[in-house]
Every structure is written in C-alpha cells, then in structure tokens.
XYZ file of C-alpha atoms in Angstrom:
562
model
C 22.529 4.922 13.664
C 24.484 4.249 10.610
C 23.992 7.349 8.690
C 24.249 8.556 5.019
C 27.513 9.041 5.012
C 28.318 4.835 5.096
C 25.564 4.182 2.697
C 26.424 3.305 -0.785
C 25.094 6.230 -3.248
C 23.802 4.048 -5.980
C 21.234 5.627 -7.733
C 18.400 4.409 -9.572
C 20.007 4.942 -12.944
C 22.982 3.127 -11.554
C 21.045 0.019 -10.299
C 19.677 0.274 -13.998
C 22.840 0.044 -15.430
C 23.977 -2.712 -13.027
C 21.199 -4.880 -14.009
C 22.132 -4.400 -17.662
C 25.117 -5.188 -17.484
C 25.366 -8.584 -15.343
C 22.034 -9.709 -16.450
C 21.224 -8.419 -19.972
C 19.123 -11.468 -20.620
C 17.364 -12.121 -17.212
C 13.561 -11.262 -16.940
C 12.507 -8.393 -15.079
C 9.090 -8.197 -15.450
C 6.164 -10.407 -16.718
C 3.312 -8.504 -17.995
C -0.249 -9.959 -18.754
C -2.012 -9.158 -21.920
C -5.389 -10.540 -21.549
C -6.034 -14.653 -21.191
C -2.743 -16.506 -21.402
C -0.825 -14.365 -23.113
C 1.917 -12.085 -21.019
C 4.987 -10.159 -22.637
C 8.590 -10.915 -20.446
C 10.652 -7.936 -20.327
C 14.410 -8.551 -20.009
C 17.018 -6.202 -18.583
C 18.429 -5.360 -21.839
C 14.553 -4.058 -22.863
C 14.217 -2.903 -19.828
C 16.998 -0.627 -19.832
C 16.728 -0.155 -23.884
C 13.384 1.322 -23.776
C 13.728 3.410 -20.783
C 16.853 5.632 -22.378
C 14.568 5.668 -25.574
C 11.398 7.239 -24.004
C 14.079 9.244 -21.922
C 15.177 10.688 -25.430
C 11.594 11.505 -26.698
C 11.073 13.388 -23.728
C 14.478 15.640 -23.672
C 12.826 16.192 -27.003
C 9.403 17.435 -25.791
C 11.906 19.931 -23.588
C 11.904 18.340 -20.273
C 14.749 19.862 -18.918
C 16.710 18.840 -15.286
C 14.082 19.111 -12.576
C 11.079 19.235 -14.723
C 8.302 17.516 -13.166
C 6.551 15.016 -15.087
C 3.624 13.341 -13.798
C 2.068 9.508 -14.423
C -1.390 7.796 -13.650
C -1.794 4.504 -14.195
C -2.592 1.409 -12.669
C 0.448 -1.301 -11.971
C 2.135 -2.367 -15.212
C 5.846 -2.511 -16.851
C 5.319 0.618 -18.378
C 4.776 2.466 -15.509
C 7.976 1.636 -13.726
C 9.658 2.009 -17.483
C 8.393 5.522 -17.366
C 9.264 6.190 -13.547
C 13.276 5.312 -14.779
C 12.886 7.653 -18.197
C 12.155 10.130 -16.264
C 14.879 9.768 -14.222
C 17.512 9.358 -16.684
C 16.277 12.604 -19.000
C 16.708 14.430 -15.497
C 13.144 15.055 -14.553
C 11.375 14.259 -10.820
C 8.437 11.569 -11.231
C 5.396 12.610 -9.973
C 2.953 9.843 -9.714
C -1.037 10.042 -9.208
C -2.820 7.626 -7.660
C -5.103 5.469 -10.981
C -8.692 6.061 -8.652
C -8.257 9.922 -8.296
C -11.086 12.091 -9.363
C -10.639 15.343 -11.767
C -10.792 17.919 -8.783
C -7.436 15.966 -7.358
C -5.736 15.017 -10.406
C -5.688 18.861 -11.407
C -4.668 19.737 -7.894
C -1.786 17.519 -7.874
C -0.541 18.067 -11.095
C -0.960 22.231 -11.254
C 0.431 22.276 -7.831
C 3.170 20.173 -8.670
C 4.085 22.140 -12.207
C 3.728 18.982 -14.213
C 4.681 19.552 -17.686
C 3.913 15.917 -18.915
C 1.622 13.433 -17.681
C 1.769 9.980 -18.734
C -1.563 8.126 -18.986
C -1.862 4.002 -18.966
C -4.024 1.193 -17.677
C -7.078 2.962 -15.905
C -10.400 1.579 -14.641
C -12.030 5.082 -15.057
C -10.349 8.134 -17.182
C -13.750 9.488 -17.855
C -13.833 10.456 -14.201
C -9.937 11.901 -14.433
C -9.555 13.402 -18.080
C -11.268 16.791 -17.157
C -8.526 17.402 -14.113
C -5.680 17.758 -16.793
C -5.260 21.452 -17.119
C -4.652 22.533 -20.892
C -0.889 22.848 -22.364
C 0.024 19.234 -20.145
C 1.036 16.711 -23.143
C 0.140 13.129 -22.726
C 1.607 9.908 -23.431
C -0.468 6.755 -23.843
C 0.723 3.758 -22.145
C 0.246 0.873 -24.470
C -3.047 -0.567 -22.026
C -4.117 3.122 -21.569
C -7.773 3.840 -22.599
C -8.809 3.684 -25.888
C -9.611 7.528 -25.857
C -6.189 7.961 -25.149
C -4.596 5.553 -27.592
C -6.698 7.499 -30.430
C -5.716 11.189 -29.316
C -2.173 11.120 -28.020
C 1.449 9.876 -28.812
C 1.583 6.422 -27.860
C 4.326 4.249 -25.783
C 5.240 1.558 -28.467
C 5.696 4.150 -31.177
C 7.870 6.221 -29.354
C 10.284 3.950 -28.566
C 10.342 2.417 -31.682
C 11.118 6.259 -33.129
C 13.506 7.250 -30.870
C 17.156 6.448 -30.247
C 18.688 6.012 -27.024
C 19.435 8.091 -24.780
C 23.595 8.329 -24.607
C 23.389 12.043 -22.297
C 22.654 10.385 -19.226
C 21.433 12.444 -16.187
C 24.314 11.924 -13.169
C 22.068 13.443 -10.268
C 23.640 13.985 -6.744
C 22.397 12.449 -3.430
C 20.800 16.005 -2.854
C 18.840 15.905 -6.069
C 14.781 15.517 -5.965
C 13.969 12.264 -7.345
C 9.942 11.974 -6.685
C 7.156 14.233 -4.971
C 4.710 11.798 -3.726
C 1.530 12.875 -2.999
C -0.034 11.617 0.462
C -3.506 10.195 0.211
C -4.847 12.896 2.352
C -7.470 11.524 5.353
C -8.105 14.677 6.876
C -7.532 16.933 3.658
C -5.296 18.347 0.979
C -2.834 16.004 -0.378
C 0.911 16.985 0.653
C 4.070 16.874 -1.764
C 6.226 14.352 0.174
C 9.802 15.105 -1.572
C 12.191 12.401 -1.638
C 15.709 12.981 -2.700
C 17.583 10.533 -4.194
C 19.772 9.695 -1.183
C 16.424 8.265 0.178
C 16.043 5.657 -2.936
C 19.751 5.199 -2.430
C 19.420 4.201 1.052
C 16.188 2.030 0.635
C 17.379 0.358 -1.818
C 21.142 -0.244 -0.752
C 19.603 -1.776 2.577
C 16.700 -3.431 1.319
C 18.594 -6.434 0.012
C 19.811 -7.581 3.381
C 17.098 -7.107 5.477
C 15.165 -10.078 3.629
C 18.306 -11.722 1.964
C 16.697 -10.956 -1.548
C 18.409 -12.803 -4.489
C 18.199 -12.434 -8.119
C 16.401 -15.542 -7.980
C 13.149 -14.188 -6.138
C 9.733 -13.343 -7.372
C 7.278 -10.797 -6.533
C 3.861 -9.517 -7.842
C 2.836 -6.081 -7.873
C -0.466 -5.507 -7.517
C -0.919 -2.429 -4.792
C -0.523 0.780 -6.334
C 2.955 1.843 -7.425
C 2.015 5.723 -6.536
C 2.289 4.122 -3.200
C 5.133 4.257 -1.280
C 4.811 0.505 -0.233
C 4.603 -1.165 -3.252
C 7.556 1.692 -4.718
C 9.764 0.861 -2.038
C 9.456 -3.016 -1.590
C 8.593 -3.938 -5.444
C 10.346 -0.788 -7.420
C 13.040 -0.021 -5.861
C 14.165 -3.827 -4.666
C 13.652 -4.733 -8.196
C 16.369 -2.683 -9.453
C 18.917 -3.095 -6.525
C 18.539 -6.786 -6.098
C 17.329 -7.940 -9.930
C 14.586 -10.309 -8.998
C 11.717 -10.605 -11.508
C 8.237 -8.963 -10.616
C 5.280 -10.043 -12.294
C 2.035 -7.686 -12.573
C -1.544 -7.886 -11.448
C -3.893 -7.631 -14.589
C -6.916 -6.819 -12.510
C -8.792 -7.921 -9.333
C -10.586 -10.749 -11.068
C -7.996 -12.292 -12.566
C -5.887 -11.968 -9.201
C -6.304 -15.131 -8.528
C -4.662 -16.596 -11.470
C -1.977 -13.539 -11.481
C -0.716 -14.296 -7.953
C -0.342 -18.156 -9.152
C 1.342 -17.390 -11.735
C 4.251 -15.482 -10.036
C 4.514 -17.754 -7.195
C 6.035 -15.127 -5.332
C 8.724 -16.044 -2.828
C 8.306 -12.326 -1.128
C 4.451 -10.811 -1.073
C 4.014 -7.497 0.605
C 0.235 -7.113 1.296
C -2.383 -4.919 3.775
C -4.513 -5.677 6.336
C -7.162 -6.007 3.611
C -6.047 -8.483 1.596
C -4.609 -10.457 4.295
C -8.261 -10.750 5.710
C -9.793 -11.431 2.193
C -7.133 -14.605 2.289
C -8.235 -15.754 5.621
C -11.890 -14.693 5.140
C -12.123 -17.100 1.645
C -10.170 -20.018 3.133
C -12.441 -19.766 6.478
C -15.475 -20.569 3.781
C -13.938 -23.362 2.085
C -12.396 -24.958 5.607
C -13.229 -23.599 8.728
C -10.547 -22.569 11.371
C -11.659 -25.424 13.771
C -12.299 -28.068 10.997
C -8.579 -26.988 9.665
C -6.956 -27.206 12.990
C -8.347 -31.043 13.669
C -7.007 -31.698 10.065
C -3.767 -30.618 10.568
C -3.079 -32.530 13.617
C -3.319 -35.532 11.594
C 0.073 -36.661 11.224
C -0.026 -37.614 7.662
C -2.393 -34.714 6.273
C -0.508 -32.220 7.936
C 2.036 -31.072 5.419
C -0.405 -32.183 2.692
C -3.058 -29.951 4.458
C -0.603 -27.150 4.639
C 0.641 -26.653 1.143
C -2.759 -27.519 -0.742
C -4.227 -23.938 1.653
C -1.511 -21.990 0.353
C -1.150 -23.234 -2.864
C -4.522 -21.707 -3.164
C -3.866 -18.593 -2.347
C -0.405 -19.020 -4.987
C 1.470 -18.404 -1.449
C 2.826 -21.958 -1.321
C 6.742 -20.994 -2.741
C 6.489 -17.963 -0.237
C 8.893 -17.463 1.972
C 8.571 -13.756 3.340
C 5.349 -12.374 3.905
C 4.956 -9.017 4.960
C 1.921 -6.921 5.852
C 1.790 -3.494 6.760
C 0.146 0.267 6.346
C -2.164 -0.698 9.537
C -2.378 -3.671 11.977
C -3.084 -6.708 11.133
C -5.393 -9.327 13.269
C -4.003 -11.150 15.958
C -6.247 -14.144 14.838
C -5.756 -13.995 11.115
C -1.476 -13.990 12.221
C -2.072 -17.027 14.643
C -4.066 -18.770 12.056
C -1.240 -17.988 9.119
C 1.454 -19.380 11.579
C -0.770 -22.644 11.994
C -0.077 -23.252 7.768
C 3.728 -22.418 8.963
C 3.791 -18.993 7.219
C 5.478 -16.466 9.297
C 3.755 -12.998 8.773
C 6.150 -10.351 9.419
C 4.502 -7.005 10.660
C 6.393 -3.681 9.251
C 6.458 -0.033 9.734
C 7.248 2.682 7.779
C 5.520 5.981 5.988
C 5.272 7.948 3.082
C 7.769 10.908 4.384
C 10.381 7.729 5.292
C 10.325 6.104 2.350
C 8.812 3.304 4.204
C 11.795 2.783 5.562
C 11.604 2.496 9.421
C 10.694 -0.510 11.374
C 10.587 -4.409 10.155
C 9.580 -7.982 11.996
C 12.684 -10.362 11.678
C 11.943 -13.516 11.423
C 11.494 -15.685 14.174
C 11.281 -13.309 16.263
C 7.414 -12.064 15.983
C 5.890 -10.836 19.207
C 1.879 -10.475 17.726
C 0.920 -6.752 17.770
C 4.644 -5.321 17.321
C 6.130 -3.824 14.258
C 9.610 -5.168 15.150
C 13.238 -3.206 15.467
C 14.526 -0.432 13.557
C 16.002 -1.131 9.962
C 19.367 -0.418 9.319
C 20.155 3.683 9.244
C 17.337 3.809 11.488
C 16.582 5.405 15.226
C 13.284 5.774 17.003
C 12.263 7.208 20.434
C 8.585 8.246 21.428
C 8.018 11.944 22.371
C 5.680 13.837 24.182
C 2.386 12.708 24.135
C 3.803 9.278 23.352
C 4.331 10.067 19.530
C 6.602 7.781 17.712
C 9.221 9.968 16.211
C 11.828 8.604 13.660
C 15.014 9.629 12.504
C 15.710 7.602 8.810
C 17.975 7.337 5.870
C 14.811 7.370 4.177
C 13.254 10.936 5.436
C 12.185 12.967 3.219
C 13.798 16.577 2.761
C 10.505 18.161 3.187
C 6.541 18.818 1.869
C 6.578 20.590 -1.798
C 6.098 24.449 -1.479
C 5.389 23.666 2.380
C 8.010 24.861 4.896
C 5.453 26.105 7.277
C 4.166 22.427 7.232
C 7.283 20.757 6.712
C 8.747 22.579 9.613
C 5.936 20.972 12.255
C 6.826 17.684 11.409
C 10.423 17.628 10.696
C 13.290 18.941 13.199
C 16.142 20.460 12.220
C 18.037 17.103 13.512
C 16.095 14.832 11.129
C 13.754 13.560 13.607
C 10.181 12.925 11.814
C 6.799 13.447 13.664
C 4.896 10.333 12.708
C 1.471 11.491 14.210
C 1.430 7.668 15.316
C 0.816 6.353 18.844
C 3.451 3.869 20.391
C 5.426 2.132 22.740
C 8.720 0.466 22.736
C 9.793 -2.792 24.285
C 13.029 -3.501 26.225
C 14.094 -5.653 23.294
C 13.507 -2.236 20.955
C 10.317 -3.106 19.336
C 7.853 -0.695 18.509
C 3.664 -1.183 18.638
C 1.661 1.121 17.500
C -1.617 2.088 19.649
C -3.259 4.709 17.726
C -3.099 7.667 15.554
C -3.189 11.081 17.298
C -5.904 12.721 15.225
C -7.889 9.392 15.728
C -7.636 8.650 19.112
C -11.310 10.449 20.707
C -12.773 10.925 24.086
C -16.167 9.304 25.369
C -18.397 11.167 27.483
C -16.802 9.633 30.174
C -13.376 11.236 30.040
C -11.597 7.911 28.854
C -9.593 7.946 25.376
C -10.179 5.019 23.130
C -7.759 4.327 20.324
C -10.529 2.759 17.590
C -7.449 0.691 15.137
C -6.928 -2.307 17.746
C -10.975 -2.311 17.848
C -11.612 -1.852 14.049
C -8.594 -4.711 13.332
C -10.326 -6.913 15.596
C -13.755 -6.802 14.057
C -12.205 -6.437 10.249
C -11.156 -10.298 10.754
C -15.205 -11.522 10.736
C -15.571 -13.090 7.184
C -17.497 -10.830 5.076
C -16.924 -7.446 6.753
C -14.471 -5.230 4.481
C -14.408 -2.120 6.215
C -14.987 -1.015 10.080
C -15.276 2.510 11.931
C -15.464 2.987 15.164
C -16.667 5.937 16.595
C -17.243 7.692 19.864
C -16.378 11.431 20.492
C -18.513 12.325 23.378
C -20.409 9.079 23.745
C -20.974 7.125 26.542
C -20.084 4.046 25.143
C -18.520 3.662 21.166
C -19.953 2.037 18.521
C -18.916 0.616 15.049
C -19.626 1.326 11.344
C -19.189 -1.708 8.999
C -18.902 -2.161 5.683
C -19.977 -5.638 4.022
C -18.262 -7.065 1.112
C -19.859 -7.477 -2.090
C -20.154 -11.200 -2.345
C -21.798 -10.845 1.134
C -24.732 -7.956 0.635
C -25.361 -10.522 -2.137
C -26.021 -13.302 -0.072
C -27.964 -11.053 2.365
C -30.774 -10.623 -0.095
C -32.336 -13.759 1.364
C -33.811 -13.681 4.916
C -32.719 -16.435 6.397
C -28.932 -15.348 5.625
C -29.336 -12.248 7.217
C -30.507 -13.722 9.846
C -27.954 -15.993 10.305
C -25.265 -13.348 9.254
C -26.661 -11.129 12.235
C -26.239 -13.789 14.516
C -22.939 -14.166 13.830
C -22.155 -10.207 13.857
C -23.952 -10.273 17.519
C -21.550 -13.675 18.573
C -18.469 -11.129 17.298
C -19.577 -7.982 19.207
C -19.701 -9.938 22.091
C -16.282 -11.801 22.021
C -14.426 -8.255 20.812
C -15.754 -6.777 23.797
C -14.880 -9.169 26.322
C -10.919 -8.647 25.056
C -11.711 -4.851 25.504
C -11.880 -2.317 28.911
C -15.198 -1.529 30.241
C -14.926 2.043 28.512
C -13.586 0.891 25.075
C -17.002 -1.754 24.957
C -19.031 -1.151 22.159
C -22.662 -0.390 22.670
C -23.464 -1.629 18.575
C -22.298 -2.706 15.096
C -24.054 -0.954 12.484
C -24.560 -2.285 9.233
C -24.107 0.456 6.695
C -26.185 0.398 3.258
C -23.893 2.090 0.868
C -20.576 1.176 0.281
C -17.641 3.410 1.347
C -15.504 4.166 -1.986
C -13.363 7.205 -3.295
C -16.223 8.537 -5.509
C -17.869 9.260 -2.822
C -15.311 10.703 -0.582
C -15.300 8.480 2.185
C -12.338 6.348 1.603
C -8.756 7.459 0.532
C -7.117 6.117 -3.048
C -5.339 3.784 -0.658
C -8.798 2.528 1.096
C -8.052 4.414 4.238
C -11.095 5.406 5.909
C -11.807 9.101 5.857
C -13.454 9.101 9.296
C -13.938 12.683 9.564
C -16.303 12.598 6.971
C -17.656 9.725 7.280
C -19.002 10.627 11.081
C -19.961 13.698 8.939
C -22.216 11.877 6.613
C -23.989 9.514 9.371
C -24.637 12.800 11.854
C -28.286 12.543 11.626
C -28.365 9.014 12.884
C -25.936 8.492 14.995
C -27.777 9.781 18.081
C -30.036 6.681 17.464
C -27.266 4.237 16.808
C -25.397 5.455 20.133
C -28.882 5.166 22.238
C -28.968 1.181 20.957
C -27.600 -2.133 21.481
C -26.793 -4.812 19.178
C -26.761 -5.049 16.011
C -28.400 -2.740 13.584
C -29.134 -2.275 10.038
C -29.662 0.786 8.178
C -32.536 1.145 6.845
C-alpha cells in the first residue's frame, strides 16, 4: 500500500488557510434560517470567524490538547467550531444531537471536556442534566432558547474577539478528534484519530471522486458521524466545494433542492425512503413501461430525480450497511449509478469504495488509495488504512484486541473478496446466530431485503436457537397512519405476506422465515432500542420482546402485536 510516508501532511488548519487564500470570496456553506431566508458563508468568514472563536477560547484557558466537546445538529457553526478548536490547539470531541443525559455526561466526563459547545437541538431538555458542573457552554446562534438566555453566545463572541494570529502547528502524531462510537452492544468507545488520519482522508479524497471546487453537497447526516465528517467536512476543506445544510427533516425536501448536490452520500434508510415515495407516486412496473418509450424516456428520467433534487447528481454513494439489490437496480433504470462504500469509525471511513462503472450489486468495491485488506480467521475482514485510528481513549486493553501492532484493524465484519479485489460483506460477527438446527444465518442480507417494502422503516431478524427465524418490523409513520382503517391493513398485510414469500424463495431452506411481525411501538433512542445513528440495538431489542417471542416463533405469517 502507499503508506503515510507519500501522503501529503496537510492539516486541517492548512486546508483552511488554502481555501482562504485562493478563494477568499467563494461560498462555503449555505445555511437556512427559517422560510427563504439562508446566510452564505464565504471562505474569508469562514476562516475569519473560526481564528476569532479560536481566540475566545485560548481565553477561557483551553490550552494544547484540551478537549472540548460540541452537540449540535448539522449547521455552519458546528464545523466553524470543529476548526476553532483546532487552531487554539484543542481535540474536538463531538456528541451525537439525540443523546440522552446518562450518555452525554458519560462522554464528556470520560473524555475530560472542559468546554462544550451547544447549537441546533431537537431536545436539550432531555441532554442539559448530563453536563457535569464547572463545563462552560457556548450557544450556537440556532441553539435553544434556554441556552441563548444563560450562556455566552456564538455571534457575540466573534464579534468581541480578535483573531487568532498564534496559530496551533500540530504534528501528524497529534490527536485531532475522539469520536465516540454509537455503541450497539454497550458503552460508547473513544475512537482517537490523529491528525495524519484527516491528512490522509482528505489528501486522497479528492481523487477518488474527481471533486472540484465547483461541486455541491448537503449535509444532513450527523456531523458527530464519521460519514458525513469524512465525506462532507473534511472534503470541504481539501477540495473547496460549497456544502449546503439540512434545516430539518420536513423541510428536507426543499433543502436537498436547493443544493442540487452533484455528490450525495446517504444510508440504506434514506435511500429506501427515496425509492419507497417514488414507488407511491409511479410504480416500478408502470415506470419501467414509461421509460421504454422512446421519447418519454429522458423526460421520464430527469422529472423522478428532479424530485428527489438528485437530478444534477453525479456521484451517489450509500453506505454504513447494505443497500437493496432492488432499490440499486431500480436507481440504475433512472441512469444513476449508486456506488456502494466501506469504511468505519476507527478508519476514518476510509477503506473500501465502488468505482464507477464498475458495480458488481452486493460488493463494496476495491481498496482506496493507502489501503490493504485480507480476511482472517473466522473470515473477518481486517484492514490496514491511512485512516486507522491510533487507538480507543483510556483503552489499551481494548484497543489492543482490535488493533495489531502492524496496523491491521479487526473490523468485527464478515466478508469475502473477489479475484478482481472486491470486498462483500456477509455479516457482523456478534450478529451472525445459530438456529436450533445447527445452521448460522447472517440476518443483514435478510433485513436489507425486506427494508425495501414501501412503508417498513426498520427490520430485525431474529433466531438464536429457533427452528426457523423470524422478523421484527418497524412501520413508518405515514404508514401506521394509514393502517387505522381496516381495509388498509388488510391490504397492507397482504402485501407484507406477498413479500415474506418472495424473500424467502431468494433464501436457503434454513435462513426461511417462519413470520413478519408487526411491532406496535416504534424503535427510537429514548427508548434504547436504536443507536443515535438508527442502528438497531438487537440485543435489547430480543430483550424487550422475550415474553412473546415463543409465540411469534411457533407461527406463520404475518402477525400483529396486539
């Protein structure tokens, strides 16, 4: 692999300064404000009120290495903050915006967060009580009003505050950012990434999509993610592009059009949401006669994605889990190529990515650039990365399980790898369970297949010590509200028992499911059964259907909890 030594040690701060420099008066970032109204920041602001806010907080005492923490949803501040952190010398620490008290104070006393910037938030009633005393705050200018009232506030410090000219000139070596994982199976873990990793990310990510200055993105999935830091953050300051922001899931609609994006990262989840919304207005079928009609075709084509504000798009990627074979097939039919990618917290997300043109359905594509892979015992995908991380925060037992001494990461993931050095993922370890029968069953290809049905959101399939497995579902809001008439459950069961039956004929005898079972409440972080990221928790959520799932095992079908 080409390793750090050839990559180019731009930092961050450097990228900042780049930016600056050759295009002061560019926009970086488009920010909503309610209706119509948005505020565009340039580079010059960008980089003006970054080395201010950097200035108020070598004031406050943040000294080289301090961590200081943020919470907030998606919005120019937060990435403003991110940099002024950087620049005074401190390591960002970022909290996912849907965390409840219990985590937020875990994450931020375990970390040794001095500081914790607070901004756009759904829910800080739910939060505020996890800050432990002697942590300032610092509102973002959409932060709660509680916030705005009781703390020192983003647009007055910068206005207050002179620039930064002391500049913080870390080494490749030096902690950047402790992200903290999501945590499916329990505590959250302190993934440290030094800046070499940022470096390397960032340095490669402009040629592996042939992103110009010229391209758009919106942001939208949490920046505490690794994902959305990686392929919005960090190409936004190596590349220059412009990234517009989200204002909130009903306006997404309008957001997404606005930005046209010509690059749009999304999950599994939203992919499906697209394809599940479309499906209503125009059926696959209907849609697949229309666009074999010569003249409609292209017509047909660009009027679907202009809907979705996908119509200037021109990379589409999808990752954190697999997506559907048929939603893929029925994206490449509109003649948008989704590109499947790979990566993880502890690499930076920097590991494996589909080129285009060459997408084999169900494979994550090649290594990146600075990248080697090789499955190990037990077929485990293991990864050696520019982007590895140099370890788990106050962890080394931990840290030591998953990462050699040569650099090669433990994934806990499931693969294979073709002669033409793709990867596919078949499972995750700690998911992959044993029926009564003997036989393993890996439930993601099973749960991606089902998640495509319009108006399922979430699906869990169980079957430790079953004879045959079943699945969990999870309807979507707009559809438990059509369900409150009979005759559209009825119909909406027929078409769940039409699914079970076509999944299973694409599975092996022992992988069949036995039922779908329509779950009542909804699976959400408040009540533990979901990650901040919407992974499922399936630990406990087998945990809190125990009493019934003898029942739901013994039948066939589809059932509905009562």
């Amino acid at each position: 692999m080409t390793n750090q030594n050839n990559v180019t040690m731009k930092t961050p701060i450097q990228a900042l300064q780049d930016r600056y420099q050759q295009q002061p008066g560019d926009v970086a970032m488009v920010q909503p404000l309610g209706g119509d109204r948005v505020r565009r920041y340039t580079w010059k602001e960008v980089s003006d009120e970054a080395h201010r806010m950097a200035s108020y907080l070598r004031a406050q005492g943040i000294q080289s290495g301090d961590r200081v923490a943020l919470v907030s949803k998606n919005c120019a501040e937060w990435i403003l903050a991110d940099l002024a952190i950087w620049i005074a010398g401190a390591v960002s620490v970022p909290l996912y915006p849907t965390l409840v008290a219990d985590s937020v104070r875990q994450i931020l006393e375990h970390s040794g967060s001095r500081l914790l910037f607070v901004g756009k938030l759904d829910d800080w009633d739910i939060m505020k009580d996890g800050v432990p005393e002697g942590i300032e705050q610092v509102a973002f200018s959409l932060a709660p009003e509680e916030v705005l009232q009781s703390c020192p506030v983003w647009t007055d410090i910068v206005a207050q505050n002179e620039p930064l000219t002391e500049v913080a000139q870390p080494g490749p070596d030096d902690l950047a950012t402790i992200i903290y994982t999501s945590g499916t199976t329990g505590t959250p873990k302190g993934v440290m990434h030094q800046y070499r990793s940022l470096s390397a990310v960032g340095d490669k990510v402009i040629r592996v999509y042939n992103l110009e200055p010229s391209d758009r993105m919106i942001s939208y999935l949490p920046l505490s993610h690794v994902a959305e830091r990686a392929a919005v953050e960090t190409a936004l300051l190596y590349v220059g592009n412009t990234v517009y922001f989200a204002e909130s899931l009903d306006t997404f609609g309008e957001d997404i059009k606005r930005a046209k994006p010509t690059l749009f990262f999304a999950v599994p989840r939203i992919w499906s949401k697209f394809y599940q919304k479309a499906s209503e207005a125009v059926p696959p079928k209907k849609l697949n006669t229309l666009l074999k009609i010569p003249l409609l075709n292209k017509v047909i084509k660009k009027k679907v994605l202009g809907a979705m504000g996908l119509d200037e798009c021109r990379v589409a990627l999808s990752g954190a889990a697999p997506l559907s074979t048929e939603i893929i097939s029925w994206f490449n039919t509109l003649g948008l190529e989704i590109l499947e990618v790979y990566g993880m917290t502890e690499n930076f997300g920097w590991s494996h990515t589909t080129v285009q043109g060459d997408q084999q359905i169900g494979w994550v594509g090649t290594p990146n650039d600075g990248v080697e892979c090789r499955i190990g015992e037990g077929g485990e995908v293991l990864v050696r990365s520019v982007g590895n991380m140099s370890g788990y925060y106050k962890q080394p037992d931990l840290t030591a399980e998953v990462l050699s001494e040569d650099g090669w990461l433990k994934t806990g993931d499931v693969g294979e790898i073709d002669e033409g050095g793709r990867l596919r993922i078949t499972g995750r370890i700690k998911e992959i369970f044993k029926t009564e029968k003997g036989k393993y069953v890996a439930p993601a290809p099973i749960e991606n297949r089902l998640a495509s049905q319009p108006g399922v959101e979430l699906v869990c399939v169980i079957g430790a010590n079953m004879s045959q497995p079943i699945a969990l579902l999870n309807l979507t809001p707009e559809e438990q509200g059509k369900l409150s008439k009979g005759a559209e459950k009825e119909h909406f069961t027929q078409q769940l028992n039409e699914l079970l039956t076509r999944v299973n004929n694409q599975l092996d005898p022992h992988e069949r499911l036995a039922s779908l079972v329509v779950c009542k409440e909804p699976w959400g972080v408040e009540n533990g059964l979901v990650t901040p990221t919407l992974k499922l928790k399936r630990n406990e959520i087998e945990k809190h259907y125990a009493a019934d799932l003898p029942e739901w095992a013994a039948s066939r079908g589809v059932i509905w909890e009562h």
